[in-house]
CSV table of C-alpha atoms and ligand atoms in Angstrom, one decimal:
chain,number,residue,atom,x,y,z
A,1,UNK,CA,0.0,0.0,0.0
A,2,UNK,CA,1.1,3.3,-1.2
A,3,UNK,CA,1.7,6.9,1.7
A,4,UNK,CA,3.2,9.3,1.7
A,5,UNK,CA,5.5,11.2,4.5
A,6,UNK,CA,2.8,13.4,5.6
A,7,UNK,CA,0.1,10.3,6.2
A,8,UNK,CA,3.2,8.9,8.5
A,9,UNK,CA,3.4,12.1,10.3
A,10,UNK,CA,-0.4,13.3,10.0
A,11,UNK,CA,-1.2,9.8,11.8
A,12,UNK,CA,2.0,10.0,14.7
A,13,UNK,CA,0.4,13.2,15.3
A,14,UNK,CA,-3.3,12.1,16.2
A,15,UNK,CA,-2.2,8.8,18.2
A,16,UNK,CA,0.5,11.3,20.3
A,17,UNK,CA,-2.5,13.3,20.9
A,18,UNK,CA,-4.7,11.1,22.1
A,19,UNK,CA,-2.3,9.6,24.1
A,20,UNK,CA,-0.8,12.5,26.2
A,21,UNK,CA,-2.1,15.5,24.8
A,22,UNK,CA,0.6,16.8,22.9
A,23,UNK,CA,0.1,18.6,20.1
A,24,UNK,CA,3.0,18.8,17.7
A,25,UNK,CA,3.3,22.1,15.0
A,26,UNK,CA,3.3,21.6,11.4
A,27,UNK,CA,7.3,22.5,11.4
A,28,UNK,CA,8.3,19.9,13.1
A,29,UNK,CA,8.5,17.1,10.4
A,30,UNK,CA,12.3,16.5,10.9
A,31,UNK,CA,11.9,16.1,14.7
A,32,UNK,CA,9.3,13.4,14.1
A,33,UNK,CA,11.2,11.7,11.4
A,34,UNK,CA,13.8,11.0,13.9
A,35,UNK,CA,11.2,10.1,16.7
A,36,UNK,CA,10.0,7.4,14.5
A,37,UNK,CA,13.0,6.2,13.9
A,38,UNK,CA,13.4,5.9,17.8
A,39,UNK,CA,10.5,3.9,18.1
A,40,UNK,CA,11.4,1.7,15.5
A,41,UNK,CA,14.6,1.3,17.8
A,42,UNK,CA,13.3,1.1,20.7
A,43,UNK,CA,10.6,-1.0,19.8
A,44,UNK,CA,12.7,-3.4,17.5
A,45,UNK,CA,9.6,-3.8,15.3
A,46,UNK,CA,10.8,-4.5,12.4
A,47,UNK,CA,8.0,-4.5,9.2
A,48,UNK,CA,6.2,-1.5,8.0
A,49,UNK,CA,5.9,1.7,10.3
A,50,UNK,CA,2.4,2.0,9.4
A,51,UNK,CA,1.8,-1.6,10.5
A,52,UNK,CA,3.5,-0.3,13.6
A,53,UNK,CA,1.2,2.9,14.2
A,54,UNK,CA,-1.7,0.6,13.8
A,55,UNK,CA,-0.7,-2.1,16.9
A,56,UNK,CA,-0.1,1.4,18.8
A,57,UNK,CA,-3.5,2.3,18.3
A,58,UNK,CA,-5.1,-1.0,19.4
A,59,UNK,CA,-2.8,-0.9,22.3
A,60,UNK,CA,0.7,-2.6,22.3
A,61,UNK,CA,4.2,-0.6,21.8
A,62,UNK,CA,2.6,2.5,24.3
A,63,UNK,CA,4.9,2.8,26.3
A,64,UNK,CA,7.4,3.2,23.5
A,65,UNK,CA,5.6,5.4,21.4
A,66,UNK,CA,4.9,7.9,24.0
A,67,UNK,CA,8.6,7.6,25.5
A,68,UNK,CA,10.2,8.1,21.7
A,69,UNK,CA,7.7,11.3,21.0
A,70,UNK,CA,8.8,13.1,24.4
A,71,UNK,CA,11.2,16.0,24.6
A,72,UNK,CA,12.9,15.3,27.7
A,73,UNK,CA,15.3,18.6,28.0
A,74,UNK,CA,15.8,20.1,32.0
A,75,UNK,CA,18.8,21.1,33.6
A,76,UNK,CA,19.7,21.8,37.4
A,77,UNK,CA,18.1,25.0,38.9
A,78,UNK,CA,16.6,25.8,35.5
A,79,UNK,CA,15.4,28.9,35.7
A,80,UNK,CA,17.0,29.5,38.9
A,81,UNK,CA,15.1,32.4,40.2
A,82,UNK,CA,12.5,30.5,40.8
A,83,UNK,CA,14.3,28.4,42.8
A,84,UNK,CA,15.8,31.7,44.6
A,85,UNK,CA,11.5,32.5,45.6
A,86,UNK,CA,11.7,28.8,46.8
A,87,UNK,CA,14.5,29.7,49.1
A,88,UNK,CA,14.1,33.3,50.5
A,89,UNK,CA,10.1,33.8,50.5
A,90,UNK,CA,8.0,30.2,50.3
A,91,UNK,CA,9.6,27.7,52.3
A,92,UNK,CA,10.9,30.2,55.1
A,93,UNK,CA,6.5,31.3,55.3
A,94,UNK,CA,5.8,27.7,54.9
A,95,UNK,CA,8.1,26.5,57.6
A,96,UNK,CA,7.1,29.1,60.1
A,97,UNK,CA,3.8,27.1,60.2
A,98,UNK,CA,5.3,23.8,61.5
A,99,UNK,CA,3.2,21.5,58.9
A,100,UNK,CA,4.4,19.2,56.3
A,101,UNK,CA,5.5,20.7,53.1
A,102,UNK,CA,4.0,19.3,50.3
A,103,UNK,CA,5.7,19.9,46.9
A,104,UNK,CA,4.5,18.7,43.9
A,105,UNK,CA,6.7,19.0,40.1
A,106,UNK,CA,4.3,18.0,37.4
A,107,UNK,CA,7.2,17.2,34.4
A,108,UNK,CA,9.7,16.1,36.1
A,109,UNK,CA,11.7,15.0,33.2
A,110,UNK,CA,15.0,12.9,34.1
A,111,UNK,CA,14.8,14.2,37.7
A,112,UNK,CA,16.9,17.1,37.8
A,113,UNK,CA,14.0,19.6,38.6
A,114,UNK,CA,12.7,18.0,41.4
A,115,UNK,CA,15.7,16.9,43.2
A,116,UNK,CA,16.8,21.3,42.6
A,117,UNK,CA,13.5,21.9,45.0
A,118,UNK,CA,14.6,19.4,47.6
A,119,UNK,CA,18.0,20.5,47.5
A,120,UNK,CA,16.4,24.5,48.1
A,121,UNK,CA,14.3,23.1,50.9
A,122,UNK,CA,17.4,21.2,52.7
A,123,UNK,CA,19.3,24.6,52.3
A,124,UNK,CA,16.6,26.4,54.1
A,125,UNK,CA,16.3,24.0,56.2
A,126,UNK,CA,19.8,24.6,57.1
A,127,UNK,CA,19.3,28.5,57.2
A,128,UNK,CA,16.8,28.2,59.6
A,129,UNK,CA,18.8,25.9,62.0
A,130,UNK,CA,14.8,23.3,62.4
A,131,UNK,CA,14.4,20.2,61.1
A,132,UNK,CA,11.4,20.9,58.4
A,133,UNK,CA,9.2,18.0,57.4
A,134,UNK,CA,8.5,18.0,53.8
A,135,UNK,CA,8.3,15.7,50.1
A,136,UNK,CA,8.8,16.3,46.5
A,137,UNK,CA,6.6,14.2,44.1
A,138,UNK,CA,7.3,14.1,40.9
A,139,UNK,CA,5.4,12.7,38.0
A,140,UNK,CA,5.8,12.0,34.4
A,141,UNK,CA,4.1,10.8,31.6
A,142,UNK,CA,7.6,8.8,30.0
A,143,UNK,CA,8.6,6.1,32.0
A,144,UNK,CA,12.3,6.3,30.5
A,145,UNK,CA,13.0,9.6,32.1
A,146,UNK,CA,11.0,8.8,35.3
A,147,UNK,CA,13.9,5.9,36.0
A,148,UNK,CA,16.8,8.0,35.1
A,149,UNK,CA,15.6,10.2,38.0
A,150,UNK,CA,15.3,7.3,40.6
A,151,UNK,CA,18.4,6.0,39.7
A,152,UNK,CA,19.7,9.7,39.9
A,153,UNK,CA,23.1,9.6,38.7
A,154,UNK,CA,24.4,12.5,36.5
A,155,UNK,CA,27.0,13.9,34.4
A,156,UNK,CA,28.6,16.4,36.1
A,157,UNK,CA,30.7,19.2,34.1
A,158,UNK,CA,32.2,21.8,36.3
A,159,UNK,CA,31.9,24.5,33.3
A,160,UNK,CA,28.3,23.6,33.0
A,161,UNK,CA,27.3,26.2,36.0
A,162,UNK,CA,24.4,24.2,36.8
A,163,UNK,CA,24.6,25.2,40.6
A,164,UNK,CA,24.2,28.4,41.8
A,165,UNK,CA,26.3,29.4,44.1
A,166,UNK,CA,24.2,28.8,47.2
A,167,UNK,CA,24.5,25.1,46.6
A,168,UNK,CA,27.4,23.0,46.9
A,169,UNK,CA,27.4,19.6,44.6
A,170,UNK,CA,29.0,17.6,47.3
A,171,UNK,CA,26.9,18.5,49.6
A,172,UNK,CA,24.0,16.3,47.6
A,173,UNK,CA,26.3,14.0,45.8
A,174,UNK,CA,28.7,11.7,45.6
A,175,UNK,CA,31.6,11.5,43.2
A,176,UNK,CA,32.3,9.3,40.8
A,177,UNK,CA,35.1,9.3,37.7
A,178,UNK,CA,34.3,7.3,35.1
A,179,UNK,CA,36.7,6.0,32.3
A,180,UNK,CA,35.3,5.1,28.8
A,181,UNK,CA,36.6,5.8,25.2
A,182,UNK,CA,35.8,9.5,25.3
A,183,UNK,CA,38.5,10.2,28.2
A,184,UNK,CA,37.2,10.6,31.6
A,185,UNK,CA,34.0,11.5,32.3
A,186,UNK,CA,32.8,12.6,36.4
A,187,UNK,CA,29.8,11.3,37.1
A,188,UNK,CA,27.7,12.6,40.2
A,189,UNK,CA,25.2,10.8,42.6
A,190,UNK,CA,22.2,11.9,44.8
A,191,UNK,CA,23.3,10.8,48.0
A,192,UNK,CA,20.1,9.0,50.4
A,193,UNK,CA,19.3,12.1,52.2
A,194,UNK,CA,18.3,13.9,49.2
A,195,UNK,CA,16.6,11.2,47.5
A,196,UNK,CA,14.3,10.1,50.4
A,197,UNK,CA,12.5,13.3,50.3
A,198,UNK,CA,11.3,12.4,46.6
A,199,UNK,CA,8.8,10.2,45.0
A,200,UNK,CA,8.8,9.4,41.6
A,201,UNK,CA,5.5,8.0,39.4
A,202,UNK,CA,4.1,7.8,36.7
A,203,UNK,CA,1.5,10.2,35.6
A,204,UNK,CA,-0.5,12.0,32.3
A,205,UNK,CA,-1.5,15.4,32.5
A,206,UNK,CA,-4.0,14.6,30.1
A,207,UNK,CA,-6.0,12.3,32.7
A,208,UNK,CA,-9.2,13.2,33.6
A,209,UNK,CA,-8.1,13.6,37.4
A,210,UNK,CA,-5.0,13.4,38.8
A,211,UNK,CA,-4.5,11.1,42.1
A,212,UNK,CA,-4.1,13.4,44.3
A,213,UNK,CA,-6.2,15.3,46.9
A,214,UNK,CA,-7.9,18.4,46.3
A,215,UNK,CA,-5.5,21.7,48.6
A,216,UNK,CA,-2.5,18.6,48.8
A,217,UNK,CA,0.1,20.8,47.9
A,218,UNK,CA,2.1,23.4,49.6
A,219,UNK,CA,3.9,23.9,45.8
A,220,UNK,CA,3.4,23.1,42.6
A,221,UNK,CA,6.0,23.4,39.7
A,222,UNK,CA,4.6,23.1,35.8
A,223,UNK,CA,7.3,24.2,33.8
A,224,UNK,CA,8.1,24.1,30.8
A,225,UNK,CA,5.6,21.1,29.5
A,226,UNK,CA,2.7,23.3,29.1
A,227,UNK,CA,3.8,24.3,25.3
A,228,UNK,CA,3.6,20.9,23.8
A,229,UNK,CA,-0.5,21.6,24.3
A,230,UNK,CA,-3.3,23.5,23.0
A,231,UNK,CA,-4.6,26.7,24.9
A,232,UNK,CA,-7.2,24.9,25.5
A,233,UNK,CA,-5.6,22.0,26.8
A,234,UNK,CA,-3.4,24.1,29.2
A,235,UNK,CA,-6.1,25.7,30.6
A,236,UNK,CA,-7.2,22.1,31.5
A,237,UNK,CA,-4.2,21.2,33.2
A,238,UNK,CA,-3.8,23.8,34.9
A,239,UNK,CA,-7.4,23.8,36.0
A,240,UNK,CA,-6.8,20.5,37.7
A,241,UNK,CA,-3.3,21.4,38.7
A,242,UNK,CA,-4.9,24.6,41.3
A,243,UNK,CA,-7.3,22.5,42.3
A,244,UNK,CA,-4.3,20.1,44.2
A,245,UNK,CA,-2.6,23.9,45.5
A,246,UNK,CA,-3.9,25.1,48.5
A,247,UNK,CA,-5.0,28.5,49.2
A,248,UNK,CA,-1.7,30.7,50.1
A,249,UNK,CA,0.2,27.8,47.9
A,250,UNK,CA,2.5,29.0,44.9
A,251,UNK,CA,2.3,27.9,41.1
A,252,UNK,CA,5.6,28.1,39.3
A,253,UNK,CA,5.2,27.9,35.4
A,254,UNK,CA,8.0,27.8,32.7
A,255,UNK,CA,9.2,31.2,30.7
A,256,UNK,CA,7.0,31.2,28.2
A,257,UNK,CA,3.7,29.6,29.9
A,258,UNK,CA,1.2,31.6,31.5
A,259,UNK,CA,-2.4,31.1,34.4
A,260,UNK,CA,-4.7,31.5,31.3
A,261,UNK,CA,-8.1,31.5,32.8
A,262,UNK,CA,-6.5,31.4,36.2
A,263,UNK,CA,-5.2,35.0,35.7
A,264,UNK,CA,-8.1,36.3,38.2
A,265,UNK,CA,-7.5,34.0,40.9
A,266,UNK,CA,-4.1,33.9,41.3
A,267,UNK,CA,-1.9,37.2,42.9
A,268,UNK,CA,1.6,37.3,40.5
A,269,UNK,CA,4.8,37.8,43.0
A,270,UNK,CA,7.4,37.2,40.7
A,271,UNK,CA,8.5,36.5,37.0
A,272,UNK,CA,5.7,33.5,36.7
A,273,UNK,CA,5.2,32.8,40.0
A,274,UNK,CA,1.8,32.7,41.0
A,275,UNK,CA,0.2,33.1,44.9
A,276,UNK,CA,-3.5,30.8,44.7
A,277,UNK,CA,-5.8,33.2,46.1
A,278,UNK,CA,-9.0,31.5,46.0
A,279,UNK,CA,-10.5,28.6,44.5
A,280,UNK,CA,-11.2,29.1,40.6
A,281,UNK,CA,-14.1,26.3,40.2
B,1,SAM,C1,10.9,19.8,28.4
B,1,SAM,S1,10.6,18.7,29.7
B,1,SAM,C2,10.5,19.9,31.1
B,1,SAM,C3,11.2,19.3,32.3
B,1,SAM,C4,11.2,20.3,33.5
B,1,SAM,N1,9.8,20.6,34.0
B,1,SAM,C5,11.9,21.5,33.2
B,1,SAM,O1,11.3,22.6,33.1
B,1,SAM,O2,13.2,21.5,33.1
B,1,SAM,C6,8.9,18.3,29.5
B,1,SAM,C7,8.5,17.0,30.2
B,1,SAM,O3,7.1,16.9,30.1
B,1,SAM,C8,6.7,15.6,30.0
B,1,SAM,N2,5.4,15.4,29.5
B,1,SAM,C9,4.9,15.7,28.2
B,1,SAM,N3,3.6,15.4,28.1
B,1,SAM,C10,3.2,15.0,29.3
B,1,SAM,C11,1.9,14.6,29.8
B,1,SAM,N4,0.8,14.5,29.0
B,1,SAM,N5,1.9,14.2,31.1
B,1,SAM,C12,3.0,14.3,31.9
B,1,SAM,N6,4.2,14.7,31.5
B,1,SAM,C13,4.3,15.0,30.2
B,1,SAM,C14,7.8,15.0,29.1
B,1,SAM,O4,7.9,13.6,29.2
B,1,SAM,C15,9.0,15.8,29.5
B,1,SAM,O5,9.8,15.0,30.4
């Protein structure tokens, strides 16, 4: 059977949708040439891709599709102001209260953004000379990345400036050089006090609810993940996001992300950081 390119792409592009929301723009043809490519890798089928597409659709090679069709990019303190607001005004307000901080990060990618809010909270922590009780979870739809961060070991590059400079690595991290045929390469490891404070699962924005309880969260990060979906579909998420931040809790969203219809319930205290000032529905 004859197709062309575009029937490849125009078909990727309504199962990725259905399956986690995303909506990919009609420039993107190389990037999804090379996605399929990754799933034909990663799922070692070998016959026709649109044979492939189709057992996707009635349910087998998910996992893979939806892994290959993610884009996965984070860093350390990304965006570090926000992680600055973490440090100087909400934990210190939070902490004064005495009650579990709950933190939530809704993309957290290969695990680099939510082990940067723990790190922020055990600095405070350490500011404030009291022992705060508190958790990160952190969710993703791609169960690839989702194990990187539980196994949460890194390349570390000293010229990569990662860390600010409130935060020293081996405070969080052991040290590890590695040889292989590149040369040397240090590699860096979340040491057990960092990584009890996380939990790591599984989770689609796209879902109709989320499992978690309504006010649950002290904090909730959505950064950066946002601008794979429709306006429509953001307000969505974010919908369901506020409803898990309590009143007096703070939204942080990514650069170029913004409350949409939560604009009138929310007080702005910072470059998109958002105060929830009442409920919205
Ligand atoms: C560009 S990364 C952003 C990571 C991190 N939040 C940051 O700002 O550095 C976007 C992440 O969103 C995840 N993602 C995409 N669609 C999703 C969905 N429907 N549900 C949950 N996570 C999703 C991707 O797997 C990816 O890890």
């Amino acid at each position: 059977m004859k197709y062309t390119t575009d029937d490849v792409h125009n078909r990727v592009k309504k199962i990725l949708y259905g399956l986690t929301g995303i909506t990919l723009a009609d420039n993107k043809d190389i990037m999804i040439s090379n996605r399929i490519d990754k799933l034909k890798r990663d799922s070692k089928y070998k016959g026709d891709i649109m044979d492939l597409l189709h057992l996707v659709e009635e349910g087998s090679y998910v996992t893979e599709f939806i892994n290959s069709f993610t884009t996965n990019k984070t860093h350390f303190f990304r965006e570090d102001f926000h992680f600055l607001d973490l440090k100087n005004r909400a934990i210190p307000q939070l902490a004064k209260s005495g009650n579990k901080i709950n933190m939530y990060c809704s993309a957290s990618s290969t695990g680099e953004e939510p082990y940067s809010m723990a790190m922020t909270l055990l600095e405070v922590q350490d500011e404030i000379g009291k022992k705060l009780n508190a958790s990160v979870i952190a969710t993703d739809i791609d169960t690839n990345v989702l194990q990187y961060a539980a196994n949460g070991v890194y390349r570390y590059s000293k010229s990569s400036k990662e860390f600010p400079e409130w935060i020293k690595p081996s405070k969080y991290f052991k040290r590890r050089i590695e040889k292989n045929l590149a040369g040397e390469e240090i590699l860096i490891k979340v040491k057990d006090e960092l990584k009890k404070m996380l939990t790591f699962q599984v989770m689609n924005l796209n879902d109709n609810t989320y499992p978690f309880s309504k006010n649950q969260f002290d904090i909730v990060f959505c950064r950066n993940v946002l601008i794979y979906f429709s306006a429509e579909d953001q307000n969505k998420i974010l919908k369901k996001l506020f409803s898990h931040l309590k009143i007096g809790g703070t939204l942080y969203l990514g650069h170029s992300e913004n409350p949409q219809d939560l604009v009138n319930y929310v007080k702005r205290v910072g470059q998109n950081i958002f105060i929830k000032e009442k409920e919205a529905f």
